[in-house]
Short mmCIF file of C-alpha atoms and ligand atoms in Angstrom, two decimals:
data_model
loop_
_atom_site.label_atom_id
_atom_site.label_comp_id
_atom_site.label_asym_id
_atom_site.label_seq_id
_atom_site.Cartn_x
_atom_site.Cartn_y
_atom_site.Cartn_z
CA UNK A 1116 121.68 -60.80 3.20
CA UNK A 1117 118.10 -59.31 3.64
CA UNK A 1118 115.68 -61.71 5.57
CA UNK A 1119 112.70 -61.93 3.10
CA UNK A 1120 109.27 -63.50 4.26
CA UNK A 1121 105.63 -63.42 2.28
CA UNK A 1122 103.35 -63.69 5.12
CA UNK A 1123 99.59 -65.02 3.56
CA UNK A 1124 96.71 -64.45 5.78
CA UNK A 1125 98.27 -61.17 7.01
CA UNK A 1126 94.84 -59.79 8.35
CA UNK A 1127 94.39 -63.30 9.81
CA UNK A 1128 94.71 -63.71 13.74
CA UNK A 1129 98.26 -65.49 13.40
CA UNK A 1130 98.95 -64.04 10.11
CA UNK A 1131 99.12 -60.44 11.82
CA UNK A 1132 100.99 -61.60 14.74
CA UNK A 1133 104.04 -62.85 12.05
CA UNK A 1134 103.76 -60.14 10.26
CA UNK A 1135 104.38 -58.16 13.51
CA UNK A 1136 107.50 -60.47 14.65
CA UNK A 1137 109.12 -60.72 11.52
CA UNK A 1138 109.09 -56.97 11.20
CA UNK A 1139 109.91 -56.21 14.86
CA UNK A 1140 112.79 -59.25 14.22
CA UNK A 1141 114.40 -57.28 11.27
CA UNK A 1142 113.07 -59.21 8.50
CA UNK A 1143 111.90 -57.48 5.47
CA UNK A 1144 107.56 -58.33 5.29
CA UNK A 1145 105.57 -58.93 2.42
CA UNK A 1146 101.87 -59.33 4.13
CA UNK A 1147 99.31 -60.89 1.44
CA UNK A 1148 95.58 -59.81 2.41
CA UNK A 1149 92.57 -59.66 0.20
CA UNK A 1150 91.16 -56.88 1.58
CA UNK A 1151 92.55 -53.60 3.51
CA UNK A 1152 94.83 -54.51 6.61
CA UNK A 1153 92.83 -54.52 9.45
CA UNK A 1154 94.67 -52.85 11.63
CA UNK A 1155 98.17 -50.37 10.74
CA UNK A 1156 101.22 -52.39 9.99
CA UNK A 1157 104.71 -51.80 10.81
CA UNK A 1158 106.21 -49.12 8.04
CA UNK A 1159 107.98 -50.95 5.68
CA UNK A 1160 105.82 -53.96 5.42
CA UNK A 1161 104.69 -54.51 1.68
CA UNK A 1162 101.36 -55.20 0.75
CA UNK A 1163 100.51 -57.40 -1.72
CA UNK A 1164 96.85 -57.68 -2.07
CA UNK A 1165 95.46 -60.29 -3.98
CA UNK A 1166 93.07 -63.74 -3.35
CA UNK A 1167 95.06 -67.06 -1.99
CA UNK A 1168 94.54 -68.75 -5.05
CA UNK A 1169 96.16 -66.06 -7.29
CA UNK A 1170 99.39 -68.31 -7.87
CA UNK A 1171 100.99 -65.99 -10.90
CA UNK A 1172 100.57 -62.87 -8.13
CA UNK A 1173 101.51 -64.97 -4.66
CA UNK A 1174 104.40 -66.35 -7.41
CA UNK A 1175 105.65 -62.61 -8.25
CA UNK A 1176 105.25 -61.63 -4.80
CA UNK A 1177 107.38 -64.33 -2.88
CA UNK A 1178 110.47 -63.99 -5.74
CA UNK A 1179 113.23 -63.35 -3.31
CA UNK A 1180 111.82 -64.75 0.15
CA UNK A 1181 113.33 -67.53 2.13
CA UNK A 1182 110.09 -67.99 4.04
CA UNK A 1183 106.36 -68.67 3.64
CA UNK A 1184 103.99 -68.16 7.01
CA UNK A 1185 100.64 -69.92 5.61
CA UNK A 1186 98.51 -68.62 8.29
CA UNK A 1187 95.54 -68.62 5.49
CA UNK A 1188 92.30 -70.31 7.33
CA UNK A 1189 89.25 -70.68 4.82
CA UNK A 1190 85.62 -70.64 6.25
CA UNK A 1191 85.71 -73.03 9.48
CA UNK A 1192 82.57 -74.58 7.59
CA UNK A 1193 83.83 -75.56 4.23
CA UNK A 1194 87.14 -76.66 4.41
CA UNK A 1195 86.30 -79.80 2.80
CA UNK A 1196 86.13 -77.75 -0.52
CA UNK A 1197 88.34 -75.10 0.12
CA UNK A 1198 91.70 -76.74 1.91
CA UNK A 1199 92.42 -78.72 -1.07
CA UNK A 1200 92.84 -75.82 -3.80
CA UNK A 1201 94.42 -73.95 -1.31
CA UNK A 1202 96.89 -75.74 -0.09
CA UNK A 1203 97.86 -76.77 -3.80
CA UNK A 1204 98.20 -73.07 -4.89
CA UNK A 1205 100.26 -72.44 -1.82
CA UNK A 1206 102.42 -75.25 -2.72
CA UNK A 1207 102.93 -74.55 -6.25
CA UNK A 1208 104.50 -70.79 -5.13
CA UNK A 1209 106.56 -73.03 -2.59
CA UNK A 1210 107.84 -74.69 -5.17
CA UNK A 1211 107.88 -71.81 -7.36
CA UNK A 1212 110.17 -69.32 -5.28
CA UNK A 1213 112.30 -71.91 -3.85
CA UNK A 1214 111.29 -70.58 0.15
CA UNK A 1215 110.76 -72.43 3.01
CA UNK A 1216 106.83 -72.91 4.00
CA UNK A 1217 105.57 -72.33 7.52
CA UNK A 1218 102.22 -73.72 8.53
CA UNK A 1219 100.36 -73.78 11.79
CA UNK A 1220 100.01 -77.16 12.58
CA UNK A 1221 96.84 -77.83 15.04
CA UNK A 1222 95.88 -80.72 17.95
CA UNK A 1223 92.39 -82.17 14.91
CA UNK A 1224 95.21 -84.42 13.50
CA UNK A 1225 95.03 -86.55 16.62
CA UNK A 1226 91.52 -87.38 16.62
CA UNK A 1227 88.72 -87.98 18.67
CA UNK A 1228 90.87 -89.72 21.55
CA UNK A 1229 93.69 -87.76 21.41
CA UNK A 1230 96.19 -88.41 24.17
CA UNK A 1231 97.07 -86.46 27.22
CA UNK A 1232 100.66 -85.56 26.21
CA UNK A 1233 100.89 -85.10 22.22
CA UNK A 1234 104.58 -85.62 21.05
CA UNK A 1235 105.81 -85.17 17.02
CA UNK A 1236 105.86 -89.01 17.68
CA UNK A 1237 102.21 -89.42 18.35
CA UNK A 1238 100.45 -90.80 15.30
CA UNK A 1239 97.73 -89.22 13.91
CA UNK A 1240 93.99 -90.84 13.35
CA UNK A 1241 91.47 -89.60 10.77
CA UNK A 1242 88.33 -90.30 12.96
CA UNK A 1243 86.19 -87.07 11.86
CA UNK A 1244 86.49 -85.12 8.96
CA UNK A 1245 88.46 -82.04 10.06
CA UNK A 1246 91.15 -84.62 11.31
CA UNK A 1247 91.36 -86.17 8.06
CA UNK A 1248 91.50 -82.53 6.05
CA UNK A 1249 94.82 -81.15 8.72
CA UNK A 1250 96.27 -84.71 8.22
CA UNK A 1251 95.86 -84.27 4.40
CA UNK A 1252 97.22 -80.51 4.52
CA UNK A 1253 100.11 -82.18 6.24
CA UNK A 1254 100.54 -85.18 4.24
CA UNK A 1255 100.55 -82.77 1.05
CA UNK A 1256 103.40 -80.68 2.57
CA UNK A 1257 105.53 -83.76 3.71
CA UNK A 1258 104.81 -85.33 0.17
CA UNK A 1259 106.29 -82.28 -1.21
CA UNK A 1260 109.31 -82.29 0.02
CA UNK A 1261 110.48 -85.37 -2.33
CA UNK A 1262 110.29 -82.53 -5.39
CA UNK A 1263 112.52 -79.80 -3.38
CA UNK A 1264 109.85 -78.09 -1.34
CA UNK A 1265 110.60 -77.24 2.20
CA UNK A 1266 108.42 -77.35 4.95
CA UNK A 1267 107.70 -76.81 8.67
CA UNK A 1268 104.91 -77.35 10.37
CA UNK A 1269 104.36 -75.79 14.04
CA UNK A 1270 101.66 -77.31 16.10
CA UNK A 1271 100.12 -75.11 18.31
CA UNK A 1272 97.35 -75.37 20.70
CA UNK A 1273 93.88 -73.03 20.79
CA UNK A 1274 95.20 -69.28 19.83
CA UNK A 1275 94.72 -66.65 22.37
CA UNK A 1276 95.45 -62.52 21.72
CA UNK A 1277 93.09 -61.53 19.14
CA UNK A 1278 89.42 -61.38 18.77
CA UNK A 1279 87.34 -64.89 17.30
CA UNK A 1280 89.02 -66.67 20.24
CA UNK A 1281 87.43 -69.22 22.75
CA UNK A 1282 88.35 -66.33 25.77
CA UNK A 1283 86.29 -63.42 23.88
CA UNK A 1284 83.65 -65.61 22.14
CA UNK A 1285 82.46 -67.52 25.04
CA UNK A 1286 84.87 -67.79 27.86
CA UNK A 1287 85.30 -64.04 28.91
CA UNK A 1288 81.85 -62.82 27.35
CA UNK A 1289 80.02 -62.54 30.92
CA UNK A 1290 82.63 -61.32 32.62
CA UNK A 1291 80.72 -57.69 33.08
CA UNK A 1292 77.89 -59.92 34.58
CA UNK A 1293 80.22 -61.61 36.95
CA UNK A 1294 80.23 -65.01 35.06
CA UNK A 1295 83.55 -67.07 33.53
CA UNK A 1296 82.16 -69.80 31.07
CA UNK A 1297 83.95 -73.02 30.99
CA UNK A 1298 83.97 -75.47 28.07
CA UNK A 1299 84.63 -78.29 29.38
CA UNK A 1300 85.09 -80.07 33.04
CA UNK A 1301 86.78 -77.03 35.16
CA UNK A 1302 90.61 -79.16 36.00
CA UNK A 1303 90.54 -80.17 32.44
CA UNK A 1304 94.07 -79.11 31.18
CA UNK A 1305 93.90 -77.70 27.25
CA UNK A 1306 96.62 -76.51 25.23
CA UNK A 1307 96.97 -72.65 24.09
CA UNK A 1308 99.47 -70.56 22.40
CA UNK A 1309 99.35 -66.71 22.88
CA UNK A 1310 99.70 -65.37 19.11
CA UNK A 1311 102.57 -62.69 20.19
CA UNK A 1312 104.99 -65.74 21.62
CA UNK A 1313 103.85 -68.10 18.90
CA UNK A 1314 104.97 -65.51 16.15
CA UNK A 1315 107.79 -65.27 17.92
CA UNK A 1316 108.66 -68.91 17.41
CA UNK A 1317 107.90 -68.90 14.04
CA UNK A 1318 110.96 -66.52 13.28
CA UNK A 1319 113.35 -68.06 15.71
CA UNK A 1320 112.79 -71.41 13.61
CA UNK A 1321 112.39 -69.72 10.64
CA UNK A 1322 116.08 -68.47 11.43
CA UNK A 1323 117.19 -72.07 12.19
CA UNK A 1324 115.19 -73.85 9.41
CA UNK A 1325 118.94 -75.14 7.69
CA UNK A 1326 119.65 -76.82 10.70
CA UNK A 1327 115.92 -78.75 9.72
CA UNK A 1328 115.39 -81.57 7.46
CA UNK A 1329 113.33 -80.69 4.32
CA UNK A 1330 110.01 -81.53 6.12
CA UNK A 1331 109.87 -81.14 9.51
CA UNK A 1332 107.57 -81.01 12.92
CA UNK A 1333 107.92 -79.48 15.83
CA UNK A 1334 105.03 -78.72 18.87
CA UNK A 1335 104.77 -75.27 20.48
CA UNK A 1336 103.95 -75.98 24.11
CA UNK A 1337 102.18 -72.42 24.90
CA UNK A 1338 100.40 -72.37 28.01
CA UNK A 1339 98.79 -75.80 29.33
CA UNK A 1340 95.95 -74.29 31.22
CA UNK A 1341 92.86 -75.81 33.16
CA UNK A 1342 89.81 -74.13 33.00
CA UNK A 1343 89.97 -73.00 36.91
CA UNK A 1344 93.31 -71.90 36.44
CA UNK A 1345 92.39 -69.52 33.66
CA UNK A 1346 89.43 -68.54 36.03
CA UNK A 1347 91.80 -67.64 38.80
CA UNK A 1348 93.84 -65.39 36.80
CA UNK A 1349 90.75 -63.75 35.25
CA UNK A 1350 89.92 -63.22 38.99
CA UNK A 1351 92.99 -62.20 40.15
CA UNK A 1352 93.42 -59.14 36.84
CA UNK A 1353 89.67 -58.21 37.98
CA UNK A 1354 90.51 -58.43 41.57
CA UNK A 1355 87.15 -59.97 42.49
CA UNK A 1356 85.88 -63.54 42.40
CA UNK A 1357 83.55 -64.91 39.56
CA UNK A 1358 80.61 -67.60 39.11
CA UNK A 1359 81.59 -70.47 36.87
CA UNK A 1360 79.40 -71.04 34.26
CA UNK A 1361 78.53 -74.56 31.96
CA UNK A 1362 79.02 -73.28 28.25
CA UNK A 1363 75.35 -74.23 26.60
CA UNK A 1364 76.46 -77.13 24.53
CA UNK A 1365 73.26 -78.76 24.62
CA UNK A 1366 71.78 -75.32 22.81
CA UNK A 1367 74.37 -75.21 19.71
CA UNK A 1368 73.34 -79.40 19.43
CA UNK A 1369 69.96 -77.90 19.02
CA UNK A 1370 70.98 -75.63 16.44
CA UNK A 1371 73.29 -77.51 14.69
CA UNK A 1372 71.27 -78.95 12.20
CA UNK A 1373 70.69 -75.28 10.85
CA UNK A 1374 73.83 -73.47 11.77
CA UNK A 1375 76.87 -75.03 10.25
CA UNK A 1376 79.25 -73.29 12.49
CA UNK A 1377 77.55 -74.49 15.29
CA UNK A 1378 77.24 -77.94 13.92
CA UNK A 1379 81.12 -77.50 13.61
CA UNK A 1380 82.00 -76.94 16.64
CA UNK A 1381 79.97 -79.37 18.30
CA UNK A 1382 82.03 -81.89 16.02
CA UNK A 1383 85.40 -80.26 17.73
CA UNK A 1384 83.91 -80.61 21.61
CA UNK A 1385 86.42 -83.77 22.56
CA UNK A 1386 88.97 -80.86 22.70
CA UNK A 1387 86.63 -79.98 25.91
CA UNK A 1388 86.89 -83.59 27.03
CA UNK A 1389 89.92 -85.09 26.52
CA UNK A 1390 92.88 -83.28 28.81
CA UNK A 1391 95.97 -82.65 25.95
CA UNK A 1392 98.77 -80.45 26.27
CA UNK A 1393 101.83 -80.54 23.53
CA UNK A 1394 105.31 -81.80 24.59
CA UNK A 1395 107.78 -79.08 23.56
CA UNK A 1396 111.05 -81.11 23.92
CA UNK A 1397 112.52 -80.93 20.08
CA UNK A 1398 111.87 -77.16 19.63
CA UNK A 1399 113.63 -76.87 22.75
CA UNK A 1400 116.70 -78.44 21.81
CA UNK A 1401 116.34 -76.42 18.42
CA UNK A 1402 116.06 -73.42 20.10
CA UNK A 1403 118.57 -73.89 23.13
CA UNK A 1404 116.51 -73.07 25.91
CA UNK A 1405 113.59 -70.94 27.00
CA UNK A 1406 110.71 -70.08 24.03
CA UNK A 1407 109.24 -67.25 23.71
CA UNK A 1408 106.61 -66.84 26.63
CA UNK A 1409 104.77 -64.45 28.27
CA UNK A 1410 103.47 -65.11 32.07
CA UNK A 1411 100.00 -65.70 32.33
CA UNK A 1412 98.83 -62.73 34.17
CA UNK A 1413 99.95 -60.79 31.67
CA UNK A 1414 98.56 -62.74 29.16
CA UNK A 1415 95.24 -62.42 30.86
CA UNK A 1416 95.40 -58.93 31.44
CA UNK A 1417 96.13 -58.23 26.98
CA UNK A 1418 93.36 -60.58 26.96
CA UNK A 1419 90.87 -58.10 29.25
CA UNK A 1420 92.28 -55.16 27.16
CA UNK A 1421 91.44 -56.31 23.66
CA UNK A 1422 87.49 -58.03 24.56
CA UNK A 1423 84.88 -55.70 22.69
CA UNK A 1424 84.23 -53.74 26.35
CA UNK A 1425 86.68 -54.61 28.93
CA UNK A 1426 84.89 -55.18 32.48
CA UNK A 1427 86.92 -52.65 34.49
CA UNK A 1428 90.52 -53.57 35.54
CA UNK A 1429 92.00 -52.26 38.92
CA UNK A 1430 94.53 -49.77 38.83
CA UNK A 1431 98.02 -51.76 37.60
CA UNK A 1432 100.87 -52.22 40.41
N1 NAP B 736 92.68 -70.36 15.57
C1 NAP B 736 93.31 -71.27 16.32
O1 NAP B 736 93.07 -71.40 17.52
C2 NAP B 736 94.39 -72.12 15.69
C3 NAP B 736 95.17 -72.98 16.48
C4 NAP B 736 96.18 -73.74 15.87
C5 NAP B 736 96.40 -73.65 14.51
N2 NAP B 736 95.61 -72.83 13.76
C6 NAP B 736 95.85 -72.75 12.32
O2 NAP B 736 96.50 -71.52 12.00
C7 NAP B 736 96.14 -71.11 10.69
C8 NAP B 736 95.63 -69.67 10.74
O3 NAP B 736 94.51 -69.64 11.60
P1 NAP B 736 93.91 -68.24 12.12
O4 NAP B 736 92.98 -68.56 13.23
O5 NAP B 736 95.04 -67.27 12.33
O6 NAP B 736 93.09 -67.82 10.84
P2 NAP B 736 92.06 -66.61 10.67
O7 NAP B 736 92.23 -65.64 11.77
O8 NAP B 736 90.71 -67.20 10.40
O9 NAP B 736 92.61 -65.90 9.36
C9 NAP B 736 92.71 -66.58 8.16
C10 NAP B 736 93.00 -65.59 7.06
O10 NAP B 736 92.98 -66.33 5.82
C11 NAP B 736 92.46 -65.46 4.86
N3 NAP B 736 91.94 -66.22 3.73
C12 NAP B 736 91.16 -67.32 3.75
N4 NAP B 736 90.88 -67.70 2.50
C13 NAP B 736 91.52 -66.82 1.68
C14 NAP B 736 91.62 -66.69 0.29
N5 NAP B 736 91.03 -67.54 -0.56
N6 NAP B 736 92.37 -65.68 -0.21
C15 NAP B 736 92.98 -64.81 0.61
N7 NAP B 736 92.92 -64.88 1.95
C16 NAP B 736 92.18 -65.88 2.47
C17 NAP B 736 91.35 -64.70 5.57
O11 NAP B 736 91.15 -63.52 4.85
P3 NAP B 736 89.98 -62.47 5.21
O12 NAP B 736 90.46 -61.76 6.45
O13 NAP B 736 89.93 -61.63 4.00
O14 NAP B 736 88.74 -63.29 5.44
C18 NAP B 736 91.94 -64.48 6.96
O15 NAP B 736 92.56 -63.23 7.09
C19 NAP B 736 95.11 -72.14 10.20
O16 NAP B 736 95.77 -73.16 9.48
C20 NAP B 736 94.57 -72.72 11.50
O17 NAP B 736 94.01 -74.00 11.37
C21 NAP B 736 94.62 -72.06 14.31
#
């Protein structure tokens, strides 16, 4: 039987990586954008171009698929309006086409004081407001499975392997200048996922998903990185040493009142604080074994590659 999947978001950081591993997996695409992919796709991958909240079109275009990636992601600054609607319409072509939805599940469900190790155990706490909208995304999804829809969440940690990423927005940004920015105390650990091994996951347990029950969560361990580990393998790509840096926090506080994505962010800055990494036991089990990841050097060295001008890298072994 062909292996059908609507991917929405498909010019979305995650939503191009699935696209890319369902393809590369065998799996017949259909990538929804609302505007020209970004980038070429794989031949054979159908476009259907149309806004999230077209339900009759996302309906028309998911007739036939066993799986939905929603890797959609409206403006970082207004998801109090925008979440809701969307995550109804992507329901209602859930329920519609009878597939299985996939959502990237992320660590704002935990809260402000979110533990060190974050199981599919640990409960979730609705102490600022993008908590409470991923807990209500959730809760909408788990709610749904009493009338037939399926569901999977994946939790993941910070995404790495595209651009509008901690490493090229902050991070890596004054790496020509000798300078590695870090967000937080330096031997803070912080969970990551690297997009390519993440999409990878997603088809692995999208091929497994009858083995699930009708909603279900599992966390995507990724990389647990500190950041002086991260600076040491910046280092070590470059092959020369670099000055660690404070990120300004105290400058977005100052602009927060008239920058709402800076006032946003500040809001998400216990991620900085609090060490968290996600415990990947169950999907290991699922799986049987190893998941899908890629060493860090190499990791680092995509990373170099893809920032808007790469500092220089030596000569590779
Ligand atoms: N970023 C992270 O570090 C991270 C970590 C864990 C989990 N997650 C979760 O993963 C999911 C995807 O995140 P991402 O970072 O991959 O998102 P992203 O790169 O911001 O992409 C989101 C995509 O959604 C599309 N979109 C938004 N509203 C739409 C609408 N009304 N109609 C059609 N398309 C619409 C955007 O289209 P345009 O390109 O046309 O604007 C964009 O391509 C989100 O649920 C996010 O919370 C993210």
């Amino acid at each position: 039987m062909t292996k059908t999947v609507l991917v929405l978001g498909a010019n979305g950081r995650l939503g191009r990586a699935a696209v890319l591993a369902f393809a590369a997996a065998g799996w017949q695409v259909r990538a929804q954008l609302r505007r020209a992919p970004r980038a070429a796709l794989p031949a054979g991958v159908q476009l259907v171009q149309c806004d999230a909240l077209d339900v009759p079109a996302l309906t028309a275009a998911g007739q036939g698929a066993q799986v939905i990636v929603h890797a959609l992601n409206p403006d970082y600054t207004r998801w109090a309006t925008l979440l809701p609607p969307q995550t109804a319409a992507v329901l209602a072509v859930a329920r519609a086409t009878g597939a299985t939805l996939m959502l990237p599940g992320n660590v704002y469900n935990f809260g402000h004081q979110l533990p060190a190790v974050l199981t599919e155990d640990t409960p979730f706490v609705a102490n600022h407001p993008k908590a409470a909208q991923r807990i209500a995304l959730e809760a909408a999804l788990a709610e749904a499975a009493a009338s037939g829809v399926r569901s999977i969440v994946l939790r993941a940690g910070d995404f790495l392997g595209d651009a509008g990423t901690w490493i090229d927005l902050a991070m890596a940004k004054d790496l020509a200048r000798g300078r590695f920015t870090h967000m937080g105390p330096a031997d803070l650990p912080h969970a990551w996922a690297w997009l390519p091994d993440l999409a990878q996951t997603f088809v692995a347990v999208a091929e497994r998903r009858a083995s699930l029950p009708p909603h279900a969560v599992l966390h995507v361990p990724g990389l647990t990185l500190t950041g002086a580990q991260l600076q040491r393998a910046f280092e070590a790509a470059l092959g020369r040493p670099l000055r660690a840096r404070r990120f300004p926090w105290p400058l977005l506080r100052l602009a927060a009142p008239f920058w709402p994505m800076g006032r946003a962010l500040v809001e998400m800055r216990h991620l900085w604080q609090r060490p968290h990494q996600l415990d990947g036991t169950r999907l290991r089990a699922l799986l049987g074994g190893d998941l899908p990841q890629t060493p860090l050097d190499s990791v680092v060295r995509q990373c170099l590659a893809g920032l808007p001008q790469p500092p220089g890298l030596p000569a590779l072994a």
